[in-house]
Short mmCIF file of C-alpha atoms in Angstrom, two decimals:
data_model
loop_
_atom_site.label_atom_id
_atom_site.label_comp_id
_atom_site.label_asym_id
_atom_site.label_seq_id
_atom_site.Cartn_x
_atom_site.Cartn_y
_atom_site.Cartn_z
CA UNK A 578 26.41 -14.72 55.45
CA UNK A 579 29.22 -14.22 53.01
CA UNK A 580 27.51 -16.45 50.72
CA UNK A 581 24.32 -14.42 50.81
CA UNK A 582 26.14 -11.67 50.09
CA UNK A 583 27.57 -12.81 47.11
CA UNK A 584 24.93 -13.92 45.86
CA UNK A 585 22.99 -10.86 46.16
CA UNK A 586 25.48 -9.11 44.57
CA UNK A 587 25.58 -11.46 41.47
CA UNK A 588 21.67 -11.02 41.09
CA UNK A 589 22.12 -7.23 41.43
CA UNK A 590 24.39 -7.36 38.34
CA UNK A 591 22.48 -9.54 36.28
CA UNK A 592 19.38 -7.52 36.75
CA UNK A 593 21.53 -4.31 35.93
CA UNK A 594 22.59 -6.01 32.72
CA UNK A 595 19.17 -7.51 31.70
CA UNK A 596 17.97 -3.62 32.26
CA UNK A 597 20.32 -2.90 29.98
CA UNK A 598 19.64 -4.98 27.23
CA UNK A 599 15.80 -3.67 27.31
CA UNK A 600 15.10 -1.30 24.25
CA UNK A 601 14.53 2.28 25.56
CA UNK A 602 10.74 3.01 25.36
CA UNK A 603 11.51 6.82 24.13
CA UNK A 604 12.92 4.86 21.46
CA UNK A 605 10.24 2.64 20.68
CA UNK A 606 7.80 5.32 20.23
CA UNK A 607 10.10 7.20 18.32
CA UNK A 608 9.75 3.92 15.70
CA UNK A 609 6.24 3.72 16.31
CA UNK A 610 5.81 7.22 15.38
CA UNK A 611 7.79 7.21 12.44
CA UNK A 612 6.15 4.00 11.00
CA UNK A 613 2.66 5.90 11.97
CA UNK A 614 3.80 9.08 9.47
CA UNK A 615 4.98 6.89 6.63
CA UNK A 616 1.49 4.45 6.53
CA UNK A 617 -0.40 7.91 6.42
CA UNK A 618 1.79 9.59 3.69
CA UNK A 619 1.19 5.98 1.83
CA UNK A 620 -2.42 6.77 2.09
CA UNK A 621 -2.37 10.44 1.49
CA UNK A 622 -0.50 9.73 -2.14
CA UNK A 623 -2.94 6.82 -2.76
CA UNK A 624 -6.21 8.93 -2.25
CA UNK A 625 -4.43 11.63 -4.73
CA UNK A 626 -4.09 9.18 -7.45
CA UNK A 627 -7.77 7.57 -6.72
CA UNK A 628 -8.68 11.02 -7.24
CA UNK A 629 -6.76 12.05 -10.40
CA UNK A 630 -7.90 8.74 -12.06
CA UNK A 631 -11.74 9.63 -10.93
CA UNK A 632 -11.07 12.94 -12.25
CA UNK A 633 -9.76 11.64 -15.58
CA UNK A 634 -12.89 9.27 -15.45
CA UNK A 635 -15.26 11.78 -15.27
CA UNK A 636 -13.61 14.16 -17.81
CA UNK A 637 -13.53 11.48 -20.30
CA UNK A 638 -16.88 10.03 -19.58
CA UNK A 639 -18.44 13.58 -20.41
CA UNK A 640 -17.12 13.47 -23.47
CA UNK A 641 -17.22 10.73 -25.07
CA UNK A 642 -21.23 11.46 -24.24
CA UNK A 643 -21.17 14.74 -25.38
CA UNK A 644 -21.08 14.29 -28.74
CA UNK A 645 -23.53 11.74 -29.53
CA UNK A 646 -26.13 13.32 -26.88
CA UNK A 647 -25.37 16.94 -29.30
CA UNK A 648 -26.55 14.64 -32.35
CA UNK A 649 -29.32 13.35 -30.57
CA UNK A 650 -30.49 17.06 -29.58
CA UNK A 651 -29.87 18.36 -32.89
CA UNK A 652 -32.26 15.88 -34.86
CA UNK A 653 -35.15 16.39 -32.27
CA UNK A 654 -35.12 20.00 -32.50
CA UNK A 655 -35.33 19.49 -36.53
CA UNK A 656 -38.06 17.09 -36.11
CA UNK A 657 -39.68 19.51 -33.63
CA UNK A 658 -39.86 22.10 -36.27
CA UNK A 659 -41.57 20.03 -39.16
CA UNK A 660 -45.30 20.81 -39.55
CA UNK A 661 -46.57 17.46 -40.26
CA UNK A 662 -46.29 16.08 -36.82
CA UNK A 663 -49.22 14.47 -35.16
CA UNK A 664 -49.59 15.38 -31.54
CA UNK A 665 -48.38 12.17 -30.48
CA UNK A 666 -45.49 12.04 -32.55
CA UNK A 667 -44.53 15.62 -31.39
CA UNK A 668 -45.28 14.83 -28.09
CA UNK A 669 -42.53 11.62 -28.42
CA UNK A 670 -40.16 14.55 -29.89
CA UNK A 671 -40.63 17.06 -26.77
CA UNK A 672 -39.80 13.70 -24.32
CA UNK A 673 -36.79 13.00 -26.04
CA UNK A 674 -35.77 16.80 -26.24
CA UNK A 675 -36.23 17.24 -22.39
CA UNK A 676 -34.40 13.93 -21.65
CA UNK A 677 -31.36 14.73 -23.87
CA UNK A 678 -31.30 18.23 -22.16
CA UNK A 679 -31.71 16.86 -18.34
CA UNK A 680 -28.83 14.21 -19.26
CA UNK A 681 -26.99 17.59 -21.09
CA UNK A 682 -27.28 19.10 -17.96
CA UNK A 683 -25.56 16.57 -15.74
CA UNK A 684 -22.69 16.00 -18.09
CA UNK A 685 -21.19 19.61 -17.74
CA UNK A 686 -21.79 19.23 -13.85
CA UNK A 687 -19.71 16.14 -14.43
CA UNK A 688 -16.71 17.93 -16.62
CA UNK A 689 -17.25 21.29 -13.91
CA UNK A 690 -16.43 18.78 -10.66
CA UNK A 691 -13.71 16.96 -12.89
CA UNK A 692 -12.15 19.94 -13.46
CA UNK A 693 -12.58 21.28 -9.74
CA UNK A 694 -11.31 18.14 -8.64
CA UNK A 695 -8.48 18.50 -10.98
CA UNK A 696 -6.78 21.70 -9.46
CA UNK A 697 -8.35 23.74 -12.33
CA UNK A 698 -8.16 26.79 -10.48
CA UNK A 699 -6.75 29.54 -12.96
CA UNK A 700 -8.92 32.91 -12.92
CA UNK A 701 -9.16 35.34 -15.56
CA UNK A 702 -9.82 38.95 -14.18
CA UNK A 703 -12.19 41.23 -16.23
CA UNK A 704 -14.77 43.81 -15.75
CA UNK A 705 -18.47 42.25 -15.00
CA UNK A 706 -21.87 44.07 -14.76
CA UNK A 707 -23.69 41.39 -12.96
CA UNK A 708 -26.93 42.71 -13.73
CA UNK A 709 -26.48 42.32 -17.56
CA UNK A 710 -24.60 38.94 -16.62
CA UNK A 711 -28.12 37.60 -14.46
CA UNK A 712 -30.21 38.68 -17.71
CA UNK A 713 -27.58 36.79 -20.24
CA UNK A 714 -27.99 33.54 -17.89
CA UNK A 715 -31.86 33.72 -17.86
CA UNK A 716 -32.97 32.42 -21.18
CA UNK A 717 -30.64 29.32 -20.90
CA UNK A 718 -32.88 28.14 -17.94
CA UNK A 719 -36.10 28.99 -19.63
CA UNK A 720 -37.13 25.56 -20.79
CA UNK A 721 -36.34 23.97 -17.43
CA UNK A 722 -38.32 26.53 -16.05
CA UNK A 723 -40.88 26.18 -18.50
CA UNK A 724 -41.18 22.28 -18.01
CA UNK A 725 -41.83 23.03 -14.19
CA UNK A 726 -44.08 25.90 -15.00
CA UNK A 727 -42.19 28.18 -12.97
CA UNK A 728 -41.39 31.90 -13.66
CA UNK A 729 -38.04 33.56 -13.33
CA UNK A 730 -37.46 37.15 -12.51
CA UNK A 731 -34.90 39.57 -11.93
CA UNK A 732 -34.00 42.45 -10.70
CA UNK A 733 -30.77 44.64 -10.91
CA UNK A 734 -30.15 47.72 -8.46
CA UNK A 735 -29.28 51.14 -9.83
CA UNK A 736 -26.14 51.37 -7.73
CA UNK A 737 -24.57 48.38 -8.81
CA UNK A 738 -21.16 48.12 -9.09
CA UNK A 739 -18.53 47.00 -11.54
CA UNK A 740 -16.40 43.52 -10.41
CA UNK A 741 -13.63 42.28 -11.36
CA UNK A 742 -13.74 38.15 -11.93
CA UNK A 743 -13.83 35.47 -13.69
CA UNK A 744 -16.76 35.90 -16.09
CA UNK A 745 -17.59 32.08 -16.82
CA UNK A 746 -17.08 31.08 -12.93
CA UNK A 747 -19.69 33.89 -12.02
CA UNK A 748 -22.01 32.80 -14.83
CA UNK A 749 -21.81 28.72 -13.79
CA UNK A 750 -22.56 30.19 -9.83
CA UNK A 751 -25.54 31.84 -11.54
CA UNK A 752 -26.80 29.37 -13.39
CA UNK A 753 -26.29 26.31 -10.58
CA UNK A 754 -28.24 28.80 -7.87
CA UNK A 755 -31.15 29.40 -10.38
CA UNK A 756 -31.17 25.45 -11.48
CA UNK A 757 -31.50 24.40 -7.82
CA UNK A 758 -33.72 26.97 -6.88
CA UNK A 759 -36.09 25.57 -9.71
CA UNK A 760 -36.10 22.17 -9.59
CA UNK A 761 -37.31 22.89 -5.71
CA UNK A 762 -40.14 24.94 -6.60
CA UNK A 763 -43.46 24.03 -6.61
CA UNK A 764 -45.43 24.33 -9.99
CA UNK A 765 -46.95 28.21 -11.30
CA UNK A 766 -44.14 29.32 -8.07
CA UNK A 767 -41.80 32.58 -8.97
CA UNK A 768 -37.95 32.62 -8.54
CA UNK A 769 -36.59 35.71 -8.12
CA UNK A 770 -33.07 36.50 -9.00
CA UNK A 771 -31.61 39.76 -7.98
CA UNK A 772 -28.07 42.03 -8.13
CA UNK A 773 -27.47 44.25 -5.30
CA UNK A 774 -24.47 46.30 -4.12
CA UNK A 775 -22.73 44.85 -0.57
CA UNK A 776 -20.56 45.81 1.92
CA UNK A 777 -17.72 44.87 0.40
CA UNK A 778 -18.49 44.37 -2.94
CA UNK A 779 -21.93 42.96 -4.72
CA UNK A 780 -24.76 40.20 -4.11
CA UNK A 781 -26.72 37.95 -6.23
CA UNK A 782 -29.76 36.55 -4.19
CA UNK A 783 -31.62 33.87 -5.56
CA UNK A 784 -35.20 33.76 -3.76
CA UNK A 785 -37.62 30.08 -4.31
CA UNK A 786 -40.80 29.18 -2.01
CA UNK A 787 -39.87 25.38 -1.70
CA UNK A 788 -39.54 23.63 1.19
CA UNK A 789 -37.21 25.09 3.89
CA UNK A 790 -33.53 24.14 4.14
CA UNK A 791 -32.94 21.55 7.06
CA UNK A 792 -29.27 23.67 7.70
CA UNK A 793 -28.21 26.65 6.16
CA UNK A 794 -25.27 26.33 7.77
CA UNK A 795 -23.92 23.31 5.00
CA UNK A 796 -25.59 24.71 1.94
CA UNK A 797 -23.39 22.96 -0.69
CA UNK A 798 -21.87 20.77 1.13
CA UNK A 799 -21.69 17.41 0.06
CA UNK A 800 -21.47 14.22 2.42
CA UNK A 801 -19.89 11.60 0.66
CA UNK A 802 -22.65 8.98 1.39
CA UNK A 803 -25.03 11.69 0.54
CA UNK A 804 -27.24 10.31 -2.54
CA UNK A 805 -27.61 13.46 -3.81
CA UNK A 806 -30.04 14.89 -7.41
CA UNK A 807 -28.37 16.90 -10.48
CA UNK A 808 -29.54 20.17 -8.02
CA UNK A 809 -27.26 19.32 -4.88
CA UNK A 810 -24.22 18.60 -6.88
CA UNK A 811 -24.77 21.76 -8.79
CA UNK A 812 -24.86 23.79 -5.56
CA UNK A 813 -22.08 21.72 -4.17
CA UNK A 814 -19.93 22.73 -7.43
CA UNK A 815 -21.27 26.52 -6.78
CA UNK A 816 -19.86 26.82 -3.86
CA UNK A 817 -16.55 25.87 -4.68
CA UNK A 818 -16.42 27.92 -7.51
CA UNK A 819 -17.37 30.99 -4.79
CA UNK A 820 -14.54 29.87 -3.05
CA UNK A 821 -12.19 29.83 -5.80
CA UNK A 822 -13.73 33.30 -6.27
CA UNK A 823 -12.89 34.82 -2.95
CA UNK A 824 -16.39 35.25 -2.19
CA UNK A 825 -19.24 33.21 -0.06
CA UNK A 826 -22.40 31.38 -0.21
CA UNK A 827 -25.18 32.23 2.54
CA UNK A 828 -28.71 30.28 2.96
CA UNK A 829 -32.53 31.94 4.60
CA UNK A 830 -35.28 30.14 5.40
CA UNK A 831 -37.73 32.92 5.70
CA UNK A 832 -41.29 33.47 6.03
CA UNK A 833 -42.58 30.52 3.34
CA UNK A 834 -39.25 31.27 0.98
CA UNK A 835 -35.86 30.48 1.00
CA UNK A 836 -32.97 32.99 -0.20
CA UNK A 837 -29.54 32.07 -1.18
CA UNK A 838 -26.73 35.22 -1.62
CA UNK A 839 -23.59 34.48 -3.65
CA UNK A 840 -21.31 37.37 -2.06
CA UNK A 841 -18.68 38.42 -4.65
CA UNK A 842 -15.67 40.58 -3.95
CA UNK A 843 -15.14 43.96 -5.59
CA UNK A 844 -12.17 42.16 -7.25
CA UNK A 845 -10.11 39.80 -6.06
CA UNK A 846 -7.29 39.26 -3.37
CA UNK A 847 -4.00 40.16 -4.13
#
């Protein structure tokens, strides 16, 4: 019996001691945890220097095009306005015109998301009259507009008040809302553009009878498997322009037309 004893005794101490050799689990997941923040701040700076060098990419890639495509849009236009064309030969001209503007087009939505992407963010503050701002944009649509066969009209309320924001960041929103709201329109359709005091400061609406939008909701929001046209990415970079802003982006689907409303603030947050 005395043996038993003992030896129940000796087991009870070695399993004391083998307990305390065991790491402490507390302390295990206190390791696990830090080795889980490190591996994500590891990815966090890697995705921020993917992204500066995509920026850089795209910044550089727009203009090292620029310049040639300028060339290329400068000799058509002189070769447009010789009288001696044949109709084919003008026709050739008009193609390459349209292409070199298109391609034009997508290069400064490339250099506007490089610089978004970028950090870009400084605002300078001045007075705007939107409705003379819609007009200004207006003619530098016209020959997309006119390609499509589409008319564009606007409209400026009496009442209207004076903003104060960032002139070219409220032109580019202009512009990208009337581009998309184009190239969705059905041929001889109208797009109607118009300024109008709000609640808490003013409203551009841009009104097009294409299709309806599928949800509202995500207007300018971009998926990144989304395999999106020159008219997506210019709404995407709308909207964060609004943002930048201080104002908002709303979508309609109404009866047979859909209305967008860049919201804009009197002037901007302190």
């Amino acid at each position: 019996r005395f043996r038993k004893m003992a030896q129940t005794q000796s087991d009870a101490e070695g399993g004391s001691a083998a307990k305390a050799n065991e790491p402490s689990p507390r302390l295990d997941t206190g390791v696990a945890k830090k080795a889980d923040l490190e591996t994500l701040q590891q990815q966090i700076r890697e995705l921020q220097r993917t992204t500066k060098y995509r920026s850089l990419f795209l910044a550089r890639l727009a203009h090292e095009l620029r310049t040639p495509l300028t060339s290329i849009m400068g000799f058509s236009e002189i070769l447009l306005s010789q009288e001696k064309l044949t109709d084919a030969q003008r026709g050739f001209c008009e193609r390459i015109q349209s292409s070199a503007s298109q391609l034009q087009s997508s290069l400064n939505q490339l250099s506007d998301l490089a610089r978004l992407e970028a950090g870009e963010t400084k605002l300078s503050q001045e007075e705007i009259a939107l409705g003379e701002t819609l007009r200004d944009v207006l003619p530098a649509l016209a020959r997309s507009a006119d390609k499509r066969r589409v008319r564009l009209r606007s409209l400026a309320a009496e009442n209207l008040p004076i903003v104060i924001s960032d002139r070219a960041r409220v032109r580019l929103v202009i512009y990208n809302l009337l581009a998309h709201a184009i190239s969705r329109s059905p041929e001889g359709a109208v797009v109607m553009a118009e300024a109008k005091a709000a609640p808490e400061g003013a409203a551009i609406s841009i009104t097009d009878v294409g299709d309806p939008i599928s949800d509202p909701s995500r207007i300018g929001i971009l998926e990144a498997d989304d395999n999106s046209n020159t008219g997506e990415l210019g709404l995407s970079i709308a909207r964060q322009n609004v943002e930048i802003l201080g104002g908002s982006i709303t979508a309609r689907n109404g009866d047979g037309e859909v209305q967008l409303t860049f919201n804009l603030p009197l002037r901007p947050a302190a």
